[in-house]
Structure formats: C-alpha cells, structure tokens
C-alpha atoms as an extended CHARMM CRD file, in Angstrom:
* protein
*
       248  EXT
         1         1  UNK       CA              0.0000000000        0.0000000000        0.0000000000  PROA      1               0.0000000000
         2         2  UNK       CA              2.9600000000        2.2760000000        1.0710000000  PROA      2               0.0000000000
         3         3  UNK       CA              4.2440000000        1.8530000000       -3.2300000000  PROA      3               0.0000000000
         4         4  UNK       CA              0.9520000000        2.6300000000       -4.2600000000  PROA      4               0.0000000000
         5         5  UNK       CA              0.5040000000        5.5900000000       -1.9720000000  PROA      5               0.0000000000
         6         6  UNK       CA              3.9790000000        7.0060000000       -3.6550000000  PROA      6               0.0000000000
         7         7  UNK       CA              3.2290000000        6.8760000000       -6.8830000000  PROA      7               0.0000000000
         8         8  UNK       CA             -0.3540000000        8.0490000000       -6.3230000000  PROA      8               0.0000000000
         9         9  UNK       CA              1.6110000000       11.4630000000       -4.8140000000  PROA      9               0.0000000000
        10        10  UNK       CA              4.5470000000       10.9090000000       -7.2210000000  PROA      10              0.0000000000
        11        11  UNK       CA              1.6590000000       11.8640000000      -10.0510000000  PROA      11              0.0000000000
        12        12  UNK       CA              0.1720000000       14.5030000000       -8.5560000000  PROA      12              0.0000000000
        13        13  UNK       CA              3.2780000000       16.0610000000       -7.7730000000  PROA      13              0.0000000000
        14        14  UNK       CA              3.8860000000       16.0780000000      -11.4680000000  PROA      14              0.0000000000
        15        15  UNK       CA              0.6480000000       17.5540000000      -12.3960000000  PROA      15              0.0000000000
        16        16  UNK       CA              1.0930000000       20.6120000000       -9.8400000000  PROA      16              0.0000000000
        17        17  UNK       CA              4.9300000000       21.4360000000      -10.8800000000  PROA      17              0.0000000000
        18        18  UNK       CA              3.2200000000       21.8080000000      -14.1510000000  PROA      18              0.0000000000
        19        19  UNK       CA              1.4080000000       24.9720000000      -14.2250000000  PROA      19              0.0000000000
        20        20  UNK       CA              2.1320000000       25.7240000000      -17.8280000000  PROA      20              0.0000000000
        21        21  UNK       CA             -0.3400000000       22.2300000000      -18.1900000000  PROA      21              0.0000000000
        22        22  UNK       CA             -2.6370000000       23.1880000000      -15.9100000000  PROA      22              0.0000000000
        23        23  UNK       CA             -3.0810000000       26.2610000000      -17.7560000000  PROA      23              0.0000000000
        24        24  UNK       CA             -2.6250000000       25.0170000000      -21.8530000000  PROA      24              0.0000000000
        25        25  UNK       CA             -5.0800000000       22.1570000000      -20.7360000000  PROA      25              0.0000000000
        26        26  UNK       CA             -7.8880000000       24.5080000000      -19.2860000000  PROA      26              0.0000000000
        27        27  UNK       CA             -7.3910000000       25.9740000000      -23.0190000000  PROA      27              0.0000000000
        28        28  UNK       CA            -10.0950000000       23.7810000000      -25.4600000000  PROA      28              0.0000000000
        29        29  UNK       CA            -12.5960000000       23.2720000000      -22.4990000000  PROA      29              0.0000000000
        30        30  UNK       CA            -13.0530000000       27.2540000000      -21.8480000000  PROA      30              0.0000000000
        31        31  UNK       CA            -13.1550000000       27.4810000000      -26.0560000000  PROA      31              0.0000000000
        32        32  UNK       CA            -15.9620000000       25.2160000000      -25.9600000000  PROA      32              0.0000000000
        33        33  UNK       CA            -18.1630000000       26.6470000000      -23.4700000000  PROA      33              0.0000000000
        34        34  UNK       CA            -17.6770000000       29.8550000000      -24.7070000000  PROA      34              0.0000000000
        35        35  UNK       CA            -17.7120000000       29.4740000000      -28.3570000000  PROA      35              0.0000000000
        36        36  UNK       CA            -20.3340000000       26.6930000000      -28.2730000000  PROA      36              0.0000000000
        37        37  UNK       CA            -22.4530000000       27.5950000000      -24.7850000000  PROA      37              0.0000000000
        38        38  UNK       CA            -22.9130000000       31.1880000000      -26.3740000000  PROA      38              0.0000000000
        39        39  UNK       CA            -22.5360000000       30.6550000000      -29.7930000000  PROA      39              0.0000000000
        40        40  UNK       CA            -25.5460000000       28.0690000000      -29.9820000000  PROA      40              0.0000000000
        41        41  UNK       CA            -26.7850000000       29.2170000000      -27.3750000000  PROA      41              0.0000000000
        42        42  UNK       CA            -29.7560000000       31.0290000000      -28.5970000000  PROA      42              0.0000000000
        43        43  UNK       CA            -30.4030000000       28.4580000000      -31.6730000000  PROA      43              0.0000000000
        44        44  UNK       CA            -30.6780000000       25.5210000000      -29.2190000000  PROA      44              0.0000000000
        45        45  UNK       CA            -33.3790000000       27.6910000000      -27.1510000000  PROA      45              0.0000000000
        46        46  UNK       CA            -35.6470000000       28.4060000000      -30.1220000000  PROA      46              0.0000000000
        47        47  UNK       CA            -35.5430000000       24.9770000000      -30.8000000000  PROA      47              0.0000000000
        48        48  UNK       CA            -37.2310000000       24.3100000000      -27.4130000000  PROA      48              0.0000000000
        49        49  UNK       CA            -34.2430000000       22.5630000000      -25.7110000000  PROA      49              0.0000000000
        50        50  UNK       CA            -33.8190000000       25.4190000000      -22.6190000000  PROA      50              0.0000000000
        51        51  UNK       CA            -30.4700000000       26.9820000000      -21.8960000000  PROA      51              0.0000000000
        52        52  UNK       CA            -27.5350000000       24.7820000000      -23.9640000000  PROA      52              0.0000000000
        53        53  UNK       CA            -25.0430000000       26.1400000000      -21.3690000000  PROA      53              0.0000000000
        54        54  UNK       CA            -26.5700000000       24.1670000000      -18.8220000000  PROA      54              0.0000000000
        55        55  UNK       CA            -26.5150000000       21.2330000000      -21.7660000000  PROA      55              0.0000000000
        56        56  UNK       CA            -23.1220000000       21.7550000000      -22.5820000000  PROA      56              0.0000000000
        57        57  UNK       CA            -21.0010000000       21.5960000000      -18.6750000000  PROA      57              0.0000000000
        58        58  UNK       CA            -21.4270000000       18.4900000000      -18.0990000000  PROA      58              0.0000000000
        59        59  UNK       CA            -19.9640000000       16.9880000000      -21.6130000000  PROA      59              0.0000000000
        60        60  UNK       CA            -17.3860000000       19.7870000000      -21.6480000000  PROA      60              0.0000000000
        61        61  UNK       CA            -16.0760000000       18.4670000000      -18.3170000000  PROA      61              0.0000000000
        62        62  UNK       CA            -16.2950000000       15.1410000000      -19.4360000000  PROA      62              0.0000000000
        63        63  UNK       CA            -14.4560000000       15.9260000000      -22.2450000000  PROA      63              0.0000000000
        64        64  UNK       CA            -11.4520000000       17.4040000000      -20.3400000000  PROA      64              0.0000000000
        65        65  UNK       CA            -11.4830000000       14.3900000000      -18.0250000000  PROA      65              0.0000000000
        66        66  UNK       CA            -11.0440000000       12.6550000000      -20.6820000000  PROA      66              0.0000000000
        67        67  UNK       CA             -8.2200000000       14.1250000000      -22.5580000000  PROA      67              0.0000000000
        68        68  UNK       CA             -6.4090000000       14.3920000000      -19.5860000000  PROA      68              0.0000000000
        69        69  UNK       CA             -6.6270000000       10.8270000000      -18.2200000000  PROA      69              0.0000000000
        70        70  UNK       CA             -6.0250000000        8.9630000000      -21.7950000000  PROA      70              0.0000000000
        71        71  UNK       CA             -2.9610000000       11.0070000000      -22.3860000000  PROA      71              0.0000000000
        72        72  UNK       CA             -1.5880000000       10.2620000000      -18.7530000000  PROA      72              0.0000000000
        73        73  UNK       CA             -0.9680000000        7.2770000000      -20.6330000000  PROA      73              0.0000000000
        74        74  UNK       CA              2.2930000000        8.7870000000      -22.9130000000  PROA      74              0.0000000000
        75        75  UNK       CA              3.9300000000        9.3290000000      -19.5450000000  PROA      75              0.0000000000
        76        76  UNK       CA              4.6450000000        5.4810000000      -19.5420000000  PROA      76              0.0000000000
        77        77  UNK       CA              6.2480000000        5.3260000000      -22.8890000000  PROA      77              0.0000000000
        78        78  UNK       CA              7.6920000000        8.4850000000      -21.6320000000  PROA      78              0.0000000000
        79        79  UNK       CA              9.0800000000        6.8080000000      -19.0910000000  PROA      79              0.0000000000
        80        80  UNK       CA             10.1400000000        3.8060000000      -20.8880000000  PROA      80              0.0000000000
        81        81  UNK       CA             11.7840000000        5.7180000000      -23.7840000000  PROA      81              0.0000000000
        82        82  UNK       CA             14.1840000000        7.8780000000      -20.5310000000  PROA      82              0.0000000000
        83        83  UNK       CA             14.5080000000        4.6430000000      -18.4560000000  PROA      83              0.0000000000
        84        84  UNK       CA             12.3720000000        5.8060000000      -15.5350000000  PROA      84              0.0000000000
        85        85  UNK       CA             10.2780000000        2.9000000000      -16.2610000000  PROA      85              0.0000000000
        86        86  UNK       CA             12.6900000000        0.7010000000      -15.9230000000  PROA      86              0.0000000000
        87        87  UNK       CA             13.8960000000        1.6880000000      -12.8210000000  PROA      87              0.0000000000
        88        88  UNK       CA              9.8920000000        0.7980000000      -11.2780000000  PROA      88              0.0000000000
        89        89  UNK       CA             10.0190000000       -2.1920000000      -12.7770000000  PROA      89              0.0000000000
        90        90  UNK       CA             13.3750000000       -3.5830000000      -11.6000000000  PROA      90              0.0000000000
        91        91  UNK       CA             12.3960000000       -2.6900000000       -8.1650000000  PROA      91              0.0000000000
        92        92  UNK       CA             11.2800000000       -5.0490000000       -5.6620000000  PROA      92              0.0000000000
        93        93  UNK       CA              7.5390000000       -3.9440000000       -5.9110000000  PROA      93              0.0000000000
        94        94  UNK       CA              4.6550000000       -6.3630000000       -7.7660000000  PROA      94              0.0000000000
        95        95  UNK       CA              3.7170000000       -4.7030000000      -10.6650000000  PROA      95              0.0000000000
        96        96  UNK       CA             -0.2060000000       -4.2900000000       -9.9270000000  PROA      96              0.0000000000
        97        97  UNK       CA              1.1710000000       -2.0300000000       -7.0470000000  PROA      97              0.0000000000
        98        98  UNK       CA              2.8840000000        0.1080000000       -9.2910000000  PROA      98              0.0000000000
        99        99  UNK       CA              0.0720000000       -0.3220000000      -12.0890000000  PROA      99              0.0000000000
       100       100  UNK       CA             -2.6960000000        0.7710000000       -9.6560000000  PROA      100             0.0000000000
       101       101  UNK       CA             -0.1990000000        3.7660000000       -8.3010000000  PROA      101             0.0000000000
       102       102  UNK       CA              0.2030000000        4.9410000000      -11.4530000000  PROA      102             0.0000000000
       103       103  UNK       CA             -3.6950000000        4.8590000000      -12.4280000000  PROA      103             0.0000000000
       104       104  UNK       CA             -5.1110000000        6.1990000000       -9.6010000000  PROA      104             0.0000000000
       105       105  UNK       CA             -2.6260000000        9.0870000000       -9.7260000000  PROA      105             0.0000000000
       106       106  UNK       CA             -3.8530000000        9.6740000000      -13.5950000000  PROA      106             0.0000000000
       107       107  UNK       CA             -7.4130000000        9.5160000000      -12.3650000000  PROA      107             0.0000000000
       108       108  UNK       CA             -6.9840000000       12.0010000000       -9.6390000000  PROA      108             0.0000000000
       109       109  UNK       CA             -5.1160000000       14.4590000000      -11.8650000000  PROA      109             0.0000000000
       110       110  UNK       CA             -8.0190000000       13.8770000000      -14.3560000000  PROA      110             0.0000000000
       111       111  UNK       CA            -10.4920000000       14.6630000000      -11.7200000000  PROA      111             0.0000000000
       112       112  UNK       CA             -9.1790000000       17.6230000000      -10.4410000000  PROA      112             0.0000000000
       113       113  UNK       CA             -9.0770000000       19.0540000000      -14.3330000000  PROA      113             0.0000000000
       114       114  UNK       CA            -12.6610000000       18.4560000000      -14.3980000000  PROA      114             0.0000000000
       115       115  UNK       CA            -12.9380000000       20.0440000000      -10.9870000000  PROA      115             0.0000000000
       116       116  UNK       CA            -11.5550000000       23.2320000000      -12.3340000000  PROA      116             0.0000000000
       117       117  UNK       CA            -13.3600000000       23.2050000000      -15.4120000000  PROA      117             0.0000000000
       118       118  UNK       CA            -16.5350000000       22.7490000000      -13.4450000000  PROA      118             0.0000000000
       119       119  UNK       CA            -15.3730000000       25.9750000000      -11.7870000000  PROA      119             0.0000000000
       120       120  UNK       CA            -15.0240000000       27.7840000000      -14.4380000000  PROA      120             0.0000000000
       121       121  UNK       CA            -18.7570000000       26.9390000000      -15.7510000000  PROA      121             0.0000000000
       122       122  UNK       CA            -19.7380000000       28.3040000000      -13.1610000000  PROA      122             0.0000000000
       123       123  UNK       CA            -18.0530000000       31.3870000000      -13.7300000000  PROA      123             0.0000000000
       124       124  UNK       CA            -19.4910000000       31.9650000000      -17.0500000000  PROA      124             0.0000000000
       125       125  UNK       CA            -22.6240000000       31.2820000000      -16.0780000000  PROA      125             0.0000000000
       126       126  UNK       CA            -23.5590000000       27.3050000000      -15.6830000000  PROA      126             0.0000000000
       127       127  UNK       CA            -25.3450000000       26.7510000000      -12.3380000000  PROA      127             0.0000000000
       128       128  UNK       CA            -26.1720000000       23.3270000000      -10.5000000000  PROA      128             0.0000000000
       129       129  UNK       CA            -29.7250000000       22.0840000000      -10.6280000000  PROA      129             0.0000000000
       130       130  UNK       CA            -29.4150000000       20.3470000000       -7.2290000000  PROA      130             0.0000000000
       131       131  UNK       CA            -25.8080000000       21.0850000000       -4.8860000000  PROA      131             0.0000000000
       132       132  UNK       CA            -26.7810000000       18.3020000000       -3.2030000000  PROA      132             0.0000000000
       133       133  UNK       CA            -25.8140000000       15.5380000000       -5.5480000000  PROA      133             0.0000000000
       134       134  UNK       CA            -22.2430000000       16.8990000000       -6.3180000000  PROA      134             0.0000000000
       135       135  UNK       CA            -20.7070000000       14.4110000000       -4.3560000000  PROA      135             0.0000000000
       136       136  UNK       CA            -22.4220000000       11.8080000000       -7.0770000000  PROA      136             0.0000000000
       137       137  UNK       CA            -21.1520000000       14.1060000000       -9.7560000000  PROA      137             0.0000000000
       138       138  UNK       CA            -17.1240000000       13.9310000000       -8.0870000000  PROA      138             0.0000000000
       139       139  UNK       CA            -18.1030000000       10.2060000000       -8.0340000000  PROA      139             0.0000000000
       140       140  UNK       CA            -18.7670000000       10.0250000000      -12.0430000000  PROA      140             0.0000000000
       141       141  UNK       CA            -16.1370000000       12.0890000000      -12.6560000000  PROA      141             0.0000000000
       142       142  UNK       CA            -13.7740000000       10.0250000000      -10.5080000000  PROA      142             0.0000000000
       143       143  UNK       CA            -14.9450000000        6.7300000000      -12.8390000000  PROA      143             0.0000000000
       144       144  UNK       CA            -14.5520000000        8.5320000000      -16.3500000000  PROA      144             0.0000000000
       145       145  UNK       CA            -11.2100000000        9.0410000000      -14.8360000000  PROA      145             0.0000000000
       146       146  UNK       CA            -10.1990000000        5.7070000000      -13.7500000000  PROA      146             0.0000000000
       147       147  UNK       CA            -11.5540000000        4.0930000000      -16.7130000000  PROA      147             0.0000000000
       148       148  UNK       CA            -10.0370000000        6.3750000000      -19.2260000000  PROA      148             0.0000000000
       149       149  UNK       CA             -6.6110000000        6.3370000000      -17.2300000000  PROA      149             0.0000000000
       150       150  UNK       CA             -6.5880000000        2.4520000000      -16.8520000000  PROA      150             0.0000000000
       151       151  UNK       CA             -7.1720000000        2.6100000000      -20.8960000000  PROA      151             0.0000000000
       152       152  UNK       CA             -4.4440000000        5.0210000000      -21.9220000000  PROA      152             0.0000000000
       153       153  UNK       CA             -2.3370000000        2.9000000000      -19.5620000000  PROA      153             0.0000000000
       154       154  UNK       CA             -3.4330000000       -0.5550000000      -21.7320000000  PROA      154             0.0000000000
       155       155  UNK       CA             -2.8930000000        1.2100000000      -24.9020000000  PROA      155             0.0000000000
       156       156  UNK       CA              1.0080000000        2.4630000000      -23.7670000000  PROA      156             0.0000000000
       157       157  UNK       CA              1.3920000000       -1.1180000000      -22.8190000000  PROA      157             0.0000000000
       158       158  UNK       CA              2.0250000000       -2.6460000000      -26.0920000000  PROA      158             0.0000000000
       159       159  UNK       CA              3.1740000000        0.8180000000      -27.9040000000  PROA      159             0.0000000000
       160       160  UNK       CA              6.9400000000        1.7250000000      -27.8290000000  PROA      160             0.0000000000
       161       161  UNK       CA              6.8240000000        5.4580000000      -29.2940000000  PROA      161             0.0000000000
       162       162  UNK       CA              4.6680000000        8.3080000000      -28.9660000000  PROA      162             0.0000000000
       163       163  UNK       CA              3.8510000000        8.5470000000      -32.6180000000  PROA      163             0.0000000000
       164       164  UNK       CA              1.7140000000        5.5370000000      -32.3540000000  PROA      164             0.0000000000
       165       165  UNK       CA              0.1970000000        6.1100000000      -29.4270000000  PROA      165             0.0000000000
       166       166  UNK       CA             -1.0480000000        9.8050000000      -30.8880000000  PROA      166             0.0000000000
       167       167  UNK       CA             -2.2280000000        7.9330000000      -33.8290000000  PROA      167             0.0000000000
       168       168  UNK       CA             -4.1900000000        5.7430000000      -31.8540000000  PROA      168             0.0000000000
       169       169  UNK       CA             -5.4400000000        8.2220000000      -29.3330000000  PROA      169             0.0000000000
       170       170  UNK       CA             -6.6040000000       10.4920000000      -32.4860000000  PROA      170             0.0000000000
       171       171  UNK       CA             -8.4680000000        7.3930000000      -33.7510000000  PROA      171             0.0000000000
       172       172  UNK       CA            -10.2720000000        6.7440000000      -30.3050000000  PROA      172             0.0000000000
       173       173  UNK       CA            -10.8640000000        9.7580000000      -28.3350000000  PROA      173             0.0000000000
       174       174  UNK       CA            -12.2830000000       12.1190000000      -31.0000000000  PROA      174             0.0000000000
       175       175  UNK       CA            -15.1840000000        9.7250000000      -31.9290000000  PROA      175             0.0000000000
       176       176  UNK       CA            -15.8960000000        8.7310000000      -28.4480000000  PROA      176             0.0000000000
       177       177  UNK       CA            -16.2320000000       11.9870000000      -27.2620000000  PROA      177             0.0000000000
       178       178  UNK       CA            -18.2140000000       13.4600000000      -30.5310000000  PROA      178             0.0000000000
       179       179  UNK       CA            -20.7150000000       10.5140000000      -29.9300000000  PROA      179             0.0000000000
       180       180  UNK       CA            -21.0150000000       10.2720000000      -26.5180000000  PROA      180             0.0000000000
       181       181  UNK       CA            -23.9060000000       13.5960000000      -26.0090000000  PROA      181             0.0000000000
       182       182  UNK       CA            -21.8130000000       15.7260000000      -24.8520000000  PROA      182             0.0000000000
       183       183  UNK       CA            -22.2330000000       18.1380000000      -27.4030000000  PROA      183             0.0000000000
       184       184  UNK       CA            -26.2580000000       16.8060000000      -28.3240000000  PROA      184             0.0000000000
       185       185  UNK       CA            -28.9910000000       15.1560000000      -27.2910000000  PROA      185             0.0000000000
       186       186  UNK       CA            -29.1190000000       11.2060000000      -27.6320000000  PROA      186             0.0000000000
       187       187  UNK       CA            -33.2810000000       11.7340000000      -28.1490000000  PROA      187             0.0000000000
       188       188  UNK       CA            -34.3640000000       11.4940000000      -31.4020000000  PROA      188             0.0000000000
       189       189  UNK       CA            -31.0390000000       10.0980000000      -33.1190000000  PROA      189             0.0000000000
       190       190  UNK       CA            -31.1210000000        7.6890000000      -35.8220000000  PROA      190             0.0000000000
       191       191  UNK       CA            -31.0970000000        4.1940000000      -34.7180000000  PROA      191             0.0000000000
       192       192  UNK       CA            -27.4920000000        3.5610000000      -35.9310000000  PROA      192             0.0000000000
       193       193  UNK       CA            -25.9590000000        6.4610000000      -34.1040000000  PROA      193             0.0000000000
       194       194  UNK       CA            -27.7270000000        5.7550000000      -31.0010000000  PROA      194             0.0000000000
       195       195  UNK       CA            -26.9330000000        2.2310000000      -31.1380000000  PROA      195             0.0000000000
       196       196  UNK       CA            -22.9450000000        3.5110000000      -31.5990000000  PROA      196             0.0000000000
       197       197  UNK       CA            -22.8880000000        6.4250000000      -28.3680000000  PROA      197             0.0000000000
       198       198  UNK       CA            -25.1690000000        3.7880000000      -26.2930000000  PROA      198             0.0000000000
       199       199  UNK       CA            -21.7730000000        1.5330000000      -26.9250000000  PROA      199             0.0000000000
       200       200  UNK       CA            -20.0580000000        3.9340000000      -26.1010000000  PROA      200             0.0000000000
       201       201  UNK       CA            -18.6010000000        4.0730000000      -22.2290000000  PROA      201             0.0000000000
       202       202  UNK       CA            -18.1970000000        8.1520000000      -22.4760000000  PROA      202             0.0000000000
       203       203  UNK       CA            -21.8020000000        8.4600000000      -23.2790000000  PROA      203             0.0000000000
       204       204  UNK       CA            -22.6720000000        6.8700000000      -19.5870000000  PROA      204             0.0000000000
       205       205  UNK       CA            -20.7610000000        8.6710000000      -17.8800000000  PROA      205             0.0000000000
       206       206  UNK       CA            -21.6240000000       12.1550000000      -19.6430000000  PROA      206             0.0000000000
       207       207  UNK       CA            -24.9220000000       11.2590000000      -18.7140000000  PROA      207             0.0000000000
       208       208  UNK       CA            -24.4450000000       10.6010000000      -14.8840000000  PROA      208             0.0000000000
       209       209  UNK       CA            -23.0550000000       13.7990000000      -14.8670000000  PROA      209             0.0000000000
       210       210  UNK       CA            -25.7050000000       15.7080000000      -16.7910000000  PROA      210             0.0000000000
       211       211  UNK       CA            -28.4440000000       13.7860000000      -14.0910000000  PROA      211             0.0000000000
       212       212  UNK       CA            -26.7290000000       14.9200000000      -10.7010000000  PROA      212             0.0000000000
       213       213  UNK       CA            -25.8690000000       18.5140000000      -11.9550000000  PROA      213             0.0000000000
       214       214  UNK       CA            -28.6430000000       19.5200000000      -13.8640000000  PROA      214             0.0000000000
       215       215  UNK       CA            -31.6080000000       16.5930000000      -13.8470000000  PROA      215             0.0000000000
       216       216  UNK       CA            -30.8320000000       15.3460000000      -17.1450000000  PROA      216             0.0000000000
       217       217  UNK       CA            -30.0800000000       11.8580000000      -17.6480000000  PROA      217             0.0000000000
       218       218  UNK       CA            -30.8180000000        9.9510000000      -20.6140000000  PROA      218             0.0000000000
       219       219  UNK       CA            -30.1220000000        6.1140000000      -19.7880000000  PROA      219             0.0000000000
       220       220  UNK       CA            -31.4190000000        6.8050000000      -15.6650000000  PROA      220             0.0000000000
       221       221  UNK       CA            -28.4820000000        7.3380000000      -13.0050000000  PROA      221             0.0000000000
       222       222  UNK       CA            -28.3980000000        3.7160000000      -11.6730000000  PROA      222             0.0000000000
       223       223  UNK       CA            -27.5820000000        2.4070000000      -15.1990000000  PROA      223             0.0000000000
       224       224  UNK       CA            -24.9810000000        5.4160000000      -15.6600000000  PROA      224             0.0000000000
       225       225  UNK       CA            -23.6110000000        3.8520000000      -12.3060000000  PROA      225             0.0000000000
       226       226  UNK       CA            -23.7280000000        0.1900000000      -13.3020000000  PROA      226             0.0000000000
       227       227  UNK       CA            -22.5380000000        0.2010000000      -16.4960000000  PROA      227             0.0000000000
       228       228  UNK       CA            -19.7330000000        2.6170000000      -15.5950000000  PROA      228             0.0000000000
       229       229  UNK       CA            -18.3410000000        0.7140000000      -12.6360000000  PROA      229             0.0000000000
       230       230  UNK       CA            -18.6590000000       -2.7100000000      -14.3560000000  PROA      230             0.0000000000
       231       231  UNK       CA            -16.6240000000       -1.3470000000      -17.6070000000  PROA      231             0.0000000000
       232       232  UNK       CA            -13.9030000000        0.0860000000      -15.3330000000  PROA      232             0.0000000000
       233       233  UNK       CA            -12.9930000000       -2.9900000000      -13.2420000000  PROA      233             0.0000000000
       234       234  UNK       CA            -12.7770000000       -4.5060000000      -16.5630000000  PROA      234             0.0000000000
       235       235  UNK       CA            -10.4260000000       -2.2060000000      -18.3580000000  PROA      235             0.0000000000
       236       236  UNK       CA             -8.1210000000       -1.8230000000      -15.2330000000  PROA      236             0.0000000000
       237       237  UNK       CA             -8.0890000000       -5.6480000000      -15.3930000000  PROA      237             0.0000000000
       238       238  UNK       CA             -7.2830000000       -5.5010000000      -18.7840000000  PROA      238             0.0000000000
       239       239  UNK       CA             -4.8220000000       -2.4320000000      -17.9340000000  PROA      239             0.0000000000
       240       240  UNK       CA             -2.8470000000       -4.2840000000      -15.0410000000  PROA      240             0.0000000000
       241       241  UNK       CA             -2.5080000000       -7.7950000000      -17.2760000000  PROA      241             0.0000000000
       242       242  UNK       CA             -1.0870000000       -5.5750000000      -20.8320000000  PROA      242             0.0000000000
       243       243  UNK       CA              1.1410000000       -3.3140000000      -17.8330000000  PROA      243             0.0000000000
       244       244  UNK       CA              2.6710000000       -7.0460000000      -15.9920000000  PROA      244             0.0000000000
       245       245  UNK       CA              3.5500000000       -8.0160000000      -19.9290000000  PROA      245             0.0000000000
       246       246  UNK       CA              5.8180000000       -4.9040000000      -20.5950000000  PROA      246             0.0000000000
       247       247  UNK       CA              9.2720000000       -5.6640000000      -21.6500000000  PROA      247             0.0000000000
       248       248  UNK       CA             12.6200000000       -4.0690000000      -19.8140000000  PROA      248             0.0000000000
C-alpha cells in the first residue's frame, strides 16, 4: 500500500509542478463553453431545448477528463523511452502495485481538471440544478477518470513510441467523445448512431453527470452507475494484465 501511496503522490506532484499544463489544458474546455455555450446558445433555445449552457457543462467536463486521463498514458512510454520505467520495474515492488499507483494518480489528476473546469462553468454562467448531488457528480467524474486512465495505460502497454500512441489516441478519443452527447442530445437520433454512443462508455458517464448537476439523464443514473463501474474494473483488469507483460 505504502508503493501505491507514492506513486499516487509521485503523479500529482507532477501535475502541480506543471502549471504551464494546468493552464494550456484549461485551453479547449473554456473554447468550448464559450464558443459553443454562447454561440448556440440562442439556436438551441428556439428549438425548445432550454439553456444549452446548462446542456453543454457536463460533456465539456467530461471531455477534459477525458483528454487528460487517456494522455496520462504517454507518460509510460515516456518513461520507458528515458529509463524511468525501468527503474519501477526492476524494483522489488509487484507490478499491480505500481500499475494501480500509477492509475489512480492519472485519475486524480483527471479529476481535479474536471474540478476546475466545473469551476469555471460556473463562472461563465452554468449553475447546479441540485448542490446536493455533487458528491455523485465527483463520483462520475472520478470513474470517467479511472476508466479512461486504466485505458491510456493498456494502450502504452504494447506501444513503444509516442507517434503511435497519438495515432491511436486520435483514432479513439475524438469519436468517443463526438458521440457520446456531450455536445447533443441522444433523443431522437437515428437508430445507428444511437446504437454507436449507447456503446459507447463516455456516453454513460456524460450522462451521470448531466443527471446529478442539472436533472438530465438519458439512460437513468443507476444504469450510468452500473454500467460505468462494471466497464472500469474490466479495463483496469485488462490495464494491469497488458502493464505485468511490458518488456525491460
């Protein structure tokens, strides 16, 4: 517990000492809401769908959750390319310990970026439906996290240079973020798309965040739950076996 505890801090440590991150990242998600939130803003009201502001949070801080956990994932082939990784690995520490370090660090880094981007909603003008279920809304946020981390971490797994793991990431995270809601309703979509973002593990937990903050949750907040939960404990499963397999 005392390894996993390290690298949980080591991670976080990382993420502070990087204010020039903090900042670039905070970048796109403060585009969108502005640009979007205002911008369609009035369209979206004439078509009968209330204030898109309120619409848009909760995908915009699912989106930077999102970037920001996937991408923790380069720091391993990072790592690998400068030989920090091989200094974890040669250590006398199982690897899960230093897998599930590593992960939970991403996912708390992640978390805190949606934290702040949350905070900055509210600054332009988003406001909470019901305070009361934020502490379900840290808890969604906390499992796009994990589950997004614990995938960027199975992806760096089997890559060996950043080009490919871009490539990939380009591949991957656009569409599941374009076709998980966060940008538009779910109701009323062709079969085929809806069949594709109900697929999609973003789309759940987009939704359990637009049902604590503002009441507006498409699949229902116990499947949200559910399905997010039982889709994380598999990819970090995944995630640990792909991480034991890496070669030094």
């Amino acid at each position: 517990m005392k390894e996993i505890y390290i690298l949980w801090l080591r991670q976080i440590k990382r993420y502070l000492r990087s204010k020039p991150r903090i900042v670039g990242s905070l970048g796109q998600p403060l585009l969108f809401l502005v640009a979007l939130g205002f911008g369609f803003g009035p369209i979206y009201q004439k078509a009968g769908g209330g204030n898109y502001l309120e619409f848009l949070a909760p995908g915009i801080i699912s989106m930077s959750i999102l970037f920001t956990a996937v991408f923790s994932g380069i720091e391993i082939i990072w790592d690998r390319q400068f030989g920090f990784l091989k200094e974890t690995l040669v250590a006398p520490i199982p690897r899960l310990n230093i897998m599930i370090g590593r992960t939970l660090g991403g996912a708390t880094v992640a978390m805190l970026q949606g934290v702040i981007v949350f905070l900055i909603s509210i600054l332009i003008g988003f406001r909470p439906a019901n305070l009361a279920l934020f502490p379900l809304a840290l808890l969604f946020m906390f499992l796009i996290a994990l589950f997004f981390t614990g995938l960027g971490t199975a992806i760096a797994s089997v890559l060996e240079d950043m080009q490919g793991f871009q490539l990939i990431m380009n591949f991957l995270v656009m569409p599941l973020f374009f076709l998980s809601g966060a940008l538009f309703p779910l109701q009323g979509l062709p079969k085929t798309l809806r069949l594709i973002s109900s697929a999609n593990p973003l789309s759940y937990g987009v939704d359990g965040l637009r049902g604590t903050l503002v009441n507006g949750a498409h699949f229902g907040l116990p499947s949200d739950l559910l399905v997010l939960g039982v889709i994380t404990i598999v990819i970090l499963a995944i995630g640990s076996y792909l991480f034991s397999k890496i070669q030094i």
